[in-house]
């Protein structure tokens, strides 16, 4: 890699680290039980909102009530998105006159956005009306992220509180996440993005002439929608002259800002952040990719601040970095090395001052290799799932990195809130094993970890793993599943494995070749996304409730310290070992085999 | 339970108004005041007529033009209403074939040029709408364009330099050449 | 102290254990342990596949399937064997206890007034509240409380301690245990337990493991292991569809066989810890027994590892039972030597430990030899409750030693005056926690002997060790706060409770528990019972009252209060052994992947053979080697499971680092070596 590549990686990590403390401190104030400068600022709006909605802000919910509120709220949001898509043709703000979205696709998309996955079976600029994008998708971008933060905050309260039933008020946590954290950050980011060239308007698509006319080639379809074949069995095609380009506009910046900040990732345009309108410049790219990890990283600090020991937060962040940085570098090296299959051609894949070189298939010129690698690892470490290059066309090893990061359970940063609470489930497992090894019933942050917590943490770790391997098995057995595979051979298996990993961990990115907008895939992935989100959140809330009811064990020399480098190593090993042991066989049949075959031939 | 459902509905409603209506309207209002050109698609305008967007690439196949990066959009290249990459896997033979074809096409247009082809000029971009090519890719085509157009290479090189952008702040991203701008300059439309 | 020592490889235990290993193959026994149940099902499955292969339509060569099947059965047998060995040691102990429960004769009497109306019955017919009379040479027929009389009792059958102990009515030494023998005198005992519920019965049940329940921590670990098993089950089962797809898309190769998937599954699930888990638990109880402590539940043993605070009685635990002379403080105008001489003379006939210590001190400090003082004119004056002094009269020399006020009265009665300086010295000593004995000759006060509690040798280091383990020590004493503080400082305990009453003790325990800490204590008296019942780990002295024993959750047969520290270590050792073997087990999986994955898919993707970094000979030998290693490692680790991982009194961080290195890193490396060796052996034997 070039010196500039290292510089860009270093700059990214440094700026990310610099934001952790201020933003983390701010969020700790937002969710603090005691009134403070921050919450006083928005108090009038909050009060008005609560009064209008009949919410008593001081009601302390038990974990069960908290979970019910969370679930009801999210299911209602899910239904709203579904309905919007199904009736968009009759609603305003649909300048392109898009039809209703099909039932299975609408269901898939509704679940996808409500679960913070933002898997997209559809192409945004050719499917969704402005109204659907704004009132349905963008709103869920906010609310699903806010839900994740709320569940995390409730869990933190479980650690902090002693012998009590209550873990906070879901409505308040959710409202505050939206009002104090997501909205202001989005507003700022959206405006900067507009300045860089992201559209923000309510105009219909703009038509411009092409400098040089081009030819469109379309397959001719019969009445049933099937491609007509000629005598030789080839598709019959029809050619036509194209002289114009239709530029897709709309309220893009406002939605892109939140999809990055809320680890949603659902693109306004089909090509997501590879699209020059969605991500026009290197600066916009830097800010967008920074936004992916911004909140998940800062929430670690918030966690430390709220439990009264900042070192605990730094330790969790360090664990994430320990896994993230080597994988990022690995991905960048693999991509910069170029595609081994193309080495025989008269092709220049080397990095020089005049070009980025490397494996440029599916990548944008302005981002080159290193920015594509940073994005690919960040977006899959966090459960963002937006892309600025097509992962499907990454080299086998380069593509292995994002896939494996997803399979680690979306805990290396992970989703806003959900990543950290997932990481805490791993911490519970790690602390348990470590506790045994020092001869004490394990405790974490002064709370004893017993059979009940173990059961819930195990469920939280187990469910995504199970969904991935079982879902993949179903997909490769079902003809309808195999039908969606675009690339032949080993890579086809990787596409399926990636799709299931992505859905079952609420990431949302894809090996995009897979044609997943079919009833089979929409239903299968819809189920995976739903099960990967809500049972996990409820499991963590159950842990929160159980912890809150416990006494606080004071620290002693016999207590295992959970802020040391040793614990960081242990926690990272736990995450890696579970991820590696579960998925190694599947990965061996996918990217590992593909890489070995590619360099072998 | 009923109480929770009612609360959930009301909160959903109010937050939808806040995040789904007020927020995008506020951003739109501010954007239209502060950055009207960018907010409306960064159009390249000449004499009040839109010639294209500086951000959306166009397809070029004529030897007199600098060619854009290959585009995998359907049914025609650089279809801006259907952005997509090729999604061809790295070991897919279709990818190797496509790259070979593109190298051959470049050769056909410029038979004497035996230099190794810069990789970005023969691999499809992620969006299918990449407005830019690497300086290496521009360099590779410079002699051809100059020859076909009957202009000196230095003349064309000047225009290339005009359409070239370095790394942002000297660090971010990669240096690149805006193809549409460059070709419009060549045509004298700017 | 004689403990029943049984080494892990005692041949007397081996043979029955092998038999038990087969007996434990029943589905019901296997179902208790989710990990081993998976192995059990896999064994049956591969056996069926082998039978199918014998009929000619097998998915793989019959010999290979048989090899895998056999080693899966061995895996189960080895795990069963480990458990059986652990249980065997308990059984041996139980057998010796049962020997004590002879069917003895019970001499029942209707009431204390009619003690001659003896009805002779069998011991096992005795009910609660029956009265029995036991004379010298007779066995005590059941657990009970002495209501009248005192006797020396041989309790060796229960405690292994051969020296007889005194048991008497009233006070804290009134309980007797069935099966022990009265050596002298007679006692009348009120029976306190019904048949089958006696202390001995419960002990036997405990050591046999009959009443063994999974402890909370064991349950949590089982959940974790079950989770791992489930993940691996899914990961392996889904490999079949993946493989089918791979074969189809590659256009060549064979799908992976069920035998190979089963082998992979068994290698991956944590069989090492799963197979040894119950053996570790039983061995933990067994180590308690070897320390002569009977734990009433596994939960108590586990809780011992978690203890944060130790409550220790001062007397007997921290200090020697008796005070000793440490200094002579002569009165003004009196020679130190003269004081020492008089003090020694006064103590020559004093056979109490205090008296002996004065003689010894005089000898050490002033070279005064112990003399034979005898003959006429020498009269020893013994200590009486009235005078509260002792001494000696030699001719006209009247030497007395005793408490300040007693000697003061004596001097004044002789017409003398106790100097103020002497009074001040005596008071100073008392304030520092010592006991002053004033020595007088006739009317003249010679000075003061300072007696002090002597802190047991090495106890300070022990407490420092506990502190490193994160355990706080609190000394309980009836002394005044001043005395308590000085001894506490000398012994190095963290805190003390002075002028302790049973109520204060109970309150202290409750306060500590309210802070979220776990408390361990030991006690023997009836007035300890409430505190014992409240404490999380309560060790009752076997010499103590029945009430204390009922209230505690452990009984120390040696009645040694320092044992508490050992109990804590055994508890920790139990948890550490589980943690270490879990880590080892999971770390093993890495090597097994490298052995099996290339072998399983080599026919579809030969390129995967790059991952065969151990260069195992053939796919079949690779898989067999992994399975064989997986089974053998259980056998190799049985001694560790039974003996327990050594506990070191260092901080938690240091302990974790050490154990992670030892068990995590070796867990990574060992299987690479082991599998390669087995593979080479298979090749050498022509089985590859």
PDB file of N, CA and C in Angstrom, chain C residues 172-225:
ATOM      1  N   UNK C 172     -20.517 -26.396  75.382  1.00  0.00           N
ATOM      2  CA  UNK C 172     -20.361 -26.545  73.949  1.00  0.00           C
ATOM      3  C   UNK C 172     -19.790 -27.899  73.539  1.00  0.00           C
ATOM      4  N   UNK C 173     -19.627 -28.796  74.483  1.00  0.00           N
ATOM      5  CA  UNK C 173     -19.064 -30.090  74.110  1.00  0.00           C
ATOM      6  C   UNK C 173     -20.031 -31.213  74.463  1.00  0.00           C
ATOM      7  N   UNK C 174     -21.292 -30.941  74.229  1.00  0.00           N
ATOM      8  CA  UNK C 174     -22.298 -31.870  74.729  1.00  0.00           C
ATOM      9  C   UNK C 174     -22.821 -32.810  73.644  1.00  0.00           C
ATOM     10  N   UNK C 175     -22.390 -32.601  72.391  1.00  0.00           N
ATOM     11  CA  UNK C 175     -22.996 -33.449  71.369  1.00  0.00           C
ATOM     12  C   UNK C 175     -22.147 -34.682  71.118  1.00  0.00           C
ATOM     13  N   UNK C 176     -22.821 -35.763  70.850  1.00  0.00           N
ATOM     14  CA  UNK C 176     -22.115 -36.997  70.529  1.00  0.00           C
ATOM     15  C   UNK C 176     -22.652 -37.526  69.200  1.00  0.00           C
ATOM     16  N   UNK C 177     -21.835 -38.310  68.541  1.00  0.00           N
ATOM     17  CA  UNK C 177     -22.179 -38.830  67.237  1.00  0.00           C
ATOM     18  C   UNK C 177     -22.359 -40.337  67.329  1.00  0.00           C
ATOM     19  N   UNK C 178     -23.395 -40.830  66.687  1.00  0.00           N
ATOM     20  CA  UNK C 178     -23.631 -42.268  66.677  1.00  0.00           C
ATOM     21  C   UNK C 178     -22.444 -43.000  66.086  1.00  0.00           C
ATOM     22  N   UNK C 179     -22.143 -44.170  66.623  1.00  0.00           N
ATOM     23  CA  UNK C 179     -21.060 -44.960  66.070  1.00  0.00           C
ATOM     24  C   UNK C 179     -19.737 -44.726  66.779  1.00  0.00           C
ATOM     25  N   UNK C 180     -19.676 -43.713  67.634  1.00  0.00           N
ATOM     26  CA  UNK C 180     -18.448 -43.496  68.396  1.00  0.00           C
ATOM     27  C   UNK C 180     -18.552 -44.261  69.723  1.00  0.00           C
ATOM     28  N   UNK C 181     -17.423 -44.388  70.450  1.00  0.00           N
ATOM     29  CA  UNK C 181     -17.400 -45.302  71.582  1.00  0.00           C
ATOM     30  C   UNK C 181     -17.008 -44.569  72.865  1.00  0.00           C
ATOM     31  N   UNK C 182     -17.753 -44.828  73.930  1.00  0.00           N
ATOM     32  CA  UNK C 182     -17.420 -44.246  75.227  1.00  0.00           C
ATOM     33  C   UNK C 182     -16.275 -45.044  75.832  1.00  0.00           C
ATOM     34  N   UNK C 183     -15.222 -44.354  76.258  1.00  0.00           N
ATOM     35  CA  UNK C 183     -14.053 -45.066  76.795  1.00  0.00           C
ATOM     36  C   UNK C 183     -14.087 -45.161  78.311  1.00  0.00           C
ATOM     37  N   UNK C 184     -14.564 -44.076  78.941  1.00  0.00           N
ATOM     38  CA  UNK C 184     -14.604 -44.122  80.403  1.00  0.00           C
ATOM     39  C   UNK C 184     -15.870 -43.434  80.880  1.00  0.00           C
ATOM     40  N   UNK C 185     -16.232 -43.671  82.095  1.00  0.00           N
ATOM     41  CA  UNK C 185     -17.403 -43.061  82.719  1.00  0.00           C
ATOM     42  C   UNK C 185     -18.693 -43.429  81.991  1.00  0.00           C
ATOM     43  N   UNK C 186     -19.738 -42.673  82.243  1.00  0.00           N
ATOM     44  CA  UNK C 186     -21.027 -42.956  81.617  1.00  0.00           C
ATOM     45  C   UNK C 186     -21.731 -41.649  81.277  1.00  0.00           C
ATOM     46  N   UNK C 187     -22.619 -41.708  80.345  1.00  0.00           N
ATOM     47  CA  UNK C 187     -23.407 -40.525  79.978  1.00  0.00           C
ATOM     48  C   UNK C 187     -24.832 -40.946  79.665  1.00  0.00           C
ATOM     49  N   UNK C 188     -25.720 -39.992  79.860  1.00  0.00           N
ATOM     50  CA  UNK C 188     -27.108 -40.190  79.413  1.00  0.00           C
ATOM     51  C   UNK C 188     -27.317 -39.216  78.245  1.00  0.00           C
ATOM     52  N   UNK C 189     -27.806 -39.742  77.157  1.00  0.00           N
ATOM     53  CA  UNK C 189     -27.891 -38.968  75.920  1.00  0.00           C
ATOM     54  C   UNK C 189     -29.331 -38.888  75.443  1.00  0.00           C
ATOM     55  N   UNK C 190     -29.737 -37.673  75.037  1.00  0.00           N
ATOM     56  CA  UNK C 190     -31.047 -37.544  74.377  1.00  0.00           C
ATOM     57  C   UNK C 190     -30.804 -37.623  72.868  1.00  0.00           C
ATOM     58  N   UNK C 191     -31.451 -38.575  72.249  1.00  0.00           N
ATOM     59  CA  UNK C 191     -31.266 -38.779  70.817  1.00  0.00           C
ATOM     60  C   UNK C 191     -31.895 -37.604  70.051  1.00  0.00           C
ATOM     61  N   UNK C 192     -31.200 -37.108  69.035  1.00  0.00           N
ATOM     62  CA  UNK C 192     -31.699 -35.921  68.327  1.00  0.00           C
ATOM     63  C   UNK C 192     -32.064 -36.185  66.873  1.00  0.00           C
ATOM     64  N   UNK C 193     -31.938 -37.416  66.413  1.00  0.00           N
ATOM     65  CA  UNK C 193     -32.343 -37.640  65.025  1.00  0.00           C
ATOM     66  C   UNK C 193     -33.074 -38.965  64.886  1.00  0.00           C
ATOM     67  N   UNK C 194     -33.933 -38.995  63.897  1.00  0.00           N
ATOM     68  CA  UNK C 194     -34.673 -40.211  63.619  1.00  0.00           C
ATOM     69  C   UNK C 194     -33.814 -41.136  62.768  1.00  0.00           C
ATOM     70  N   UNK C 195     -34.202 -42.399  62.655  1.00  0.00           N
ATOM     71  CA  UNK C 195     -33.396 -43.338  61.870  1.00  0.00           C
ATOM     72  C   UNK C 195     -33.217 -42.840  60.435  1.00  0.00           C
ATOM     73  N   UNK C 196     -32.025 -42.972  59.909  1.00  0.00           N
ATOM     74  CA  UNK C 196     -31.766 -42.586  58.519  1.00  0.00           C
ATOM     75  C   UNK C 196     -31.448 -41.118  58.351  1.00  0.00           C
ATOM     76  N   UNK C 197     -31.623 -40.338  59.412  1.00  0.00           N
ATOM     77  CA  UNK C 197     -31.346 -38.909  59.268  1.00  0.00           C
ATOM     78  C   UNK C 197     -30.136 -38.499  60.080  1.00  0.00           C
ATOM     79  N   UNK C 198     -29.444 -39.473  60.593  1.00  0.00           N
ATOM     80  CA  UNK C 198     -28.361 -39.121  61.500  1.00  0.00           C
ATOM     81  C   UNK C 198     -27.228 -38.458  60.721  1.00  0.00           C
ATOM     82  N   UNK C 199     -26.360 -37.865  61.459  1.00  0.00           N
ATOM     83  CA  UNK C 199     -25.205 -37.181  60.894  1.00  0.00           C
ATOM     84  C   UNK C 199     -24.409 -38.133  59.998  1.00  0.00           C
ATOM     85  N   UNK C 200     -24.217 -39.347  60.532  1.00  0.00           N
ATOM     86  CA  UNK C 200     -23.447 -40.336  59.794  1.00  0.00           C
ATOM     87  C   UNK C 200     -24.148 -40.677  58.480  1.00  0.00           C
ATOM     88  N   UNK C 201     -25.455 -40.826  58.563  1.00  0.00           N
ATOM     89  CA  UNK C 201     -26.221 -41.141  57.349  1.00  0.00           C
ATOM     90  C   UNK C 201     -26.046 -40.056  56.299  1.00  0.00           C
ATOM     91  N   UNK C 202     -26.119 -38.811  56.784  1.00  0.00           N
ATOM     92  CA  UNK C 202     -26.010 -37.709  55.823  1.00  0.00           C
ATOM     93  C   UNK C 202     -24.607 -37.625  55.250  1.00  0.00           C
ATOM     94  N   UNK C 203     -23.632 -37.875  56.112  1.00  0.00           N
ATOM     95  CA  UNK C 203     -22.247 -37.857  55.626  1.00  0.00           C
ATOM     96  C   UNK C 203     -22.034 -38.900  54.547  1.00  0.00           C
ATOM     97  N   UNK C 204     -22.588 -40.086  54.804  1.00  0.00           N
ATOM     98  CA  UNK C 204     -22.415 -41.169  53.836  1.00  0.00           C
ATOM     99  C   UNK C 204     -23.061 -40.777  52.506  1.00  0.00           C
ATOM    100  N   UNK C 205     -24.260 -40.216  52.627  1.00  0.00           N
ATOM    101  CA  UNK C 205     -24.966 -39.804  51.411  1.00  0.00           C
ATOM    102  C   UNK C 205     -24.145 -38.763  50.654  1.00  0.00           C
ATOM    103  N   UNK C 206     -23.571 -37.821  51.414  1.00  0.00           N
ATOM    104  CA  UNK C 206     -22.792 -36.755  50.781  1.00  0.00           C
ATOM    105  C   UNK C 206     -21.587 -37.322  50.030  1.00  0.00           C
ATOM    106  N   UNK C 207     -20.799 -38.131  50.730  1.00  0.00           N
ATOM    107  CA  UNK C 207     -19.555 -38.585  50.125  1.00  0.00           C
ATOM    108  C   UNK C 207     -19.816 -39.579  49.004  1.00  0.00           C
ATOM    109  N   UNK C 208     -20.936 -40.264  49.066  1.00  0.00           N
ATOM    110  CA  UNK C 208     -21.248 -41.192  47.988  1.00  0.00           C
ATOM    111  C   UNK C 208     -21.758 -40.455  46.761  1.00  0.00           C
ATOM    112  N   UNK C 209     -22.104 -39.204  46.964  1.00  0.00           N
ATOM    113  CA  UNK C 209     -22.609 -38.441  45.837  1.00  0.00           C
ATOM    114  C   UNK C 209     -24.056 -38.739  45.545  1.00  0.00           C
ATOM    115  N   UNK C 210     -24.713 -39.460  46.451  1.00  0.00           N
ATOM    116  CA  UNK C 210     -26.101 -39.827  46.200  1.00  0.00           C
ATOM    117  C   UNK C 210     -26.986 -38.584  46.181  1.00  0.00           C
ATOM    118  N   UNK C 211     -26.675 -37.649  47.055  1.00  0.00           N
ATOM    119  CA  UNK C 211     -27.546 -36.475  47.129  1.00  0.00           C
ATOM    120  C   UNK C 211     -26.923 -35.322  46.359  1.00  0.00           C
ATOM    121  N   UNK C 212     -26.035 -35.653  45.369  1.00  0.00           N
ATOM    122  CA  UNK C 212     -25.368 -34.601  44.641  1.00  0.00           C
ATOM    123  C   UNK C 212     -26.328 -33.909  43.674  1.00  0.00           C
ATOM    124  N   UNK C 213     -26.420 -32.635  43.806  1.00  0.00           N
ATOM    125  CA  UNK C 213     -27.206 -31.861  42.848  1.00  0.00           C
ATOM    126  C   UNK C 213     -26.235 -30.951  42.125  1.00  0.00           C
ATOM    127  N   UNK C 214     -26.604 -30.526  40.931  1.00  0.00           N
ATOM    128  CA  UNK C 214     -25.741 -29.577  40.239  1.00  0.00           C
ATOM    129  C   UNK C 214     -25.731 -28.260  40.995  1.00  0.00           C
ATOM    130  N   UNK C 215     -24.558 -27.702  41.147  1.00  0.00           N
ATOM    131  CA  UNK C 215     -24.451 -26.430  41.857  1.00  0.00           C
ATOM    132  C   UNK C 215     -24.779 -25.298  40.891  1.00  0.00           C
ATOM    133  N   UNK C 216     -25.092 -24.108  41.408  1.00  0.00           N
ATOM    134  CA  UNK C 216     -25.515 -23.005  40.530  1.00  0.00           C
ATOM    135  C   UNK C 216     -24.505 -22.728  39.436  1.00  0.00           C
ATOM    136  N   UNK C 217     -23.243 -22.724  39.842  1.00  0.00           N
ATOM    137  CA  UNK C 217     -22.209 -22.426  38.878  1.00  0.00           C
ATOM    138  C   UNK C 217     -22.073 -23.524  37.835  1.00  0.00           C
ATOM    139  N   UNK C 218     -22.266 -24.733  38.277  1.00  0.00           N
ATOM    140  CA  UNK C 218     -22.200 -25.874  37.370  1.00  0.00           C
ATOM    141  C   UNK C 218     -23.340 -25.783  36.354  1.00  0.00           C
ATOM    142  N   UNK C 219     -24.498 -25.321  36.824  1.00  0.00           N
ATOM    143  CA  UNK C 219     -25.639 -25.160  35.924  1.00  0.00           C
ATOM    144  C   UNK C 219     -25.320 -24.112  34.868  1.00  0.00           C
ATOM    145  N   UNK C 220     -24.759 -22.986  35.322  1.00  0.00           N
ATOM    146  CA  UNK C 220     -24.419 -21.923  34.367  1.00  0.00           C
ATOM    147  C   UNK C 220     -23.415 -22.431  33.341  1.00  0.00           C
ATOM    148  N   UNK C 221     -22.442 -23.190  33.810  1.00  0.00           N
ATOM    149  CA  UNK C 221     -21.431 -23.720  32.886  1.00  0.00           C
ATOM    150  C   UNK C 221     -22.064 -24.712  31.917  1.00  0.00           C
ATOM    151  N   UNK C 222     -22.972 -25.528  32.440  1.00  0.00           N
ATOM    152  CA  UNK C 222     -23.647 -26.486  31.570  1.00  0.00           C
ATOM    153  C   UNK C 222     -24.416 -25.760  30.468  1.00  0.00           C
ATOM    154  N   UNK C 223     -25.021 -24.633  30.821  1.00  0.00           N
ATOM    155  CA  UNK C 223     -25.740 -23.847  29.810  1.00  0.00           C
ATOM    156  C   UNK C 223     -24.771 -23.384  28.729  1.00  0.00           C
ATOM    157  N   UNK C 224     -23.624 -22.887  29.174  1.00  0.00           N
ATOM    158  CA  UNK C 224     -22.631 -22.411  28.212  1.00  0.00           C
ATOM    159  C   UNK C 224     -22.169 -23.547  27.305  1.00  0.00           C
ATOM    160  N   UNK C 225     -21.906 -24.706  27.899  1.00  0.00           N
ATOM    161  CA  UNK C 225     -21.431 -25.843  27.115  1.00  0.00           C
ATOM    162  C   UNK C 225     -22.523 -26.318  26.162  1.00  0.00           C
TER     163      UNK C 225
END
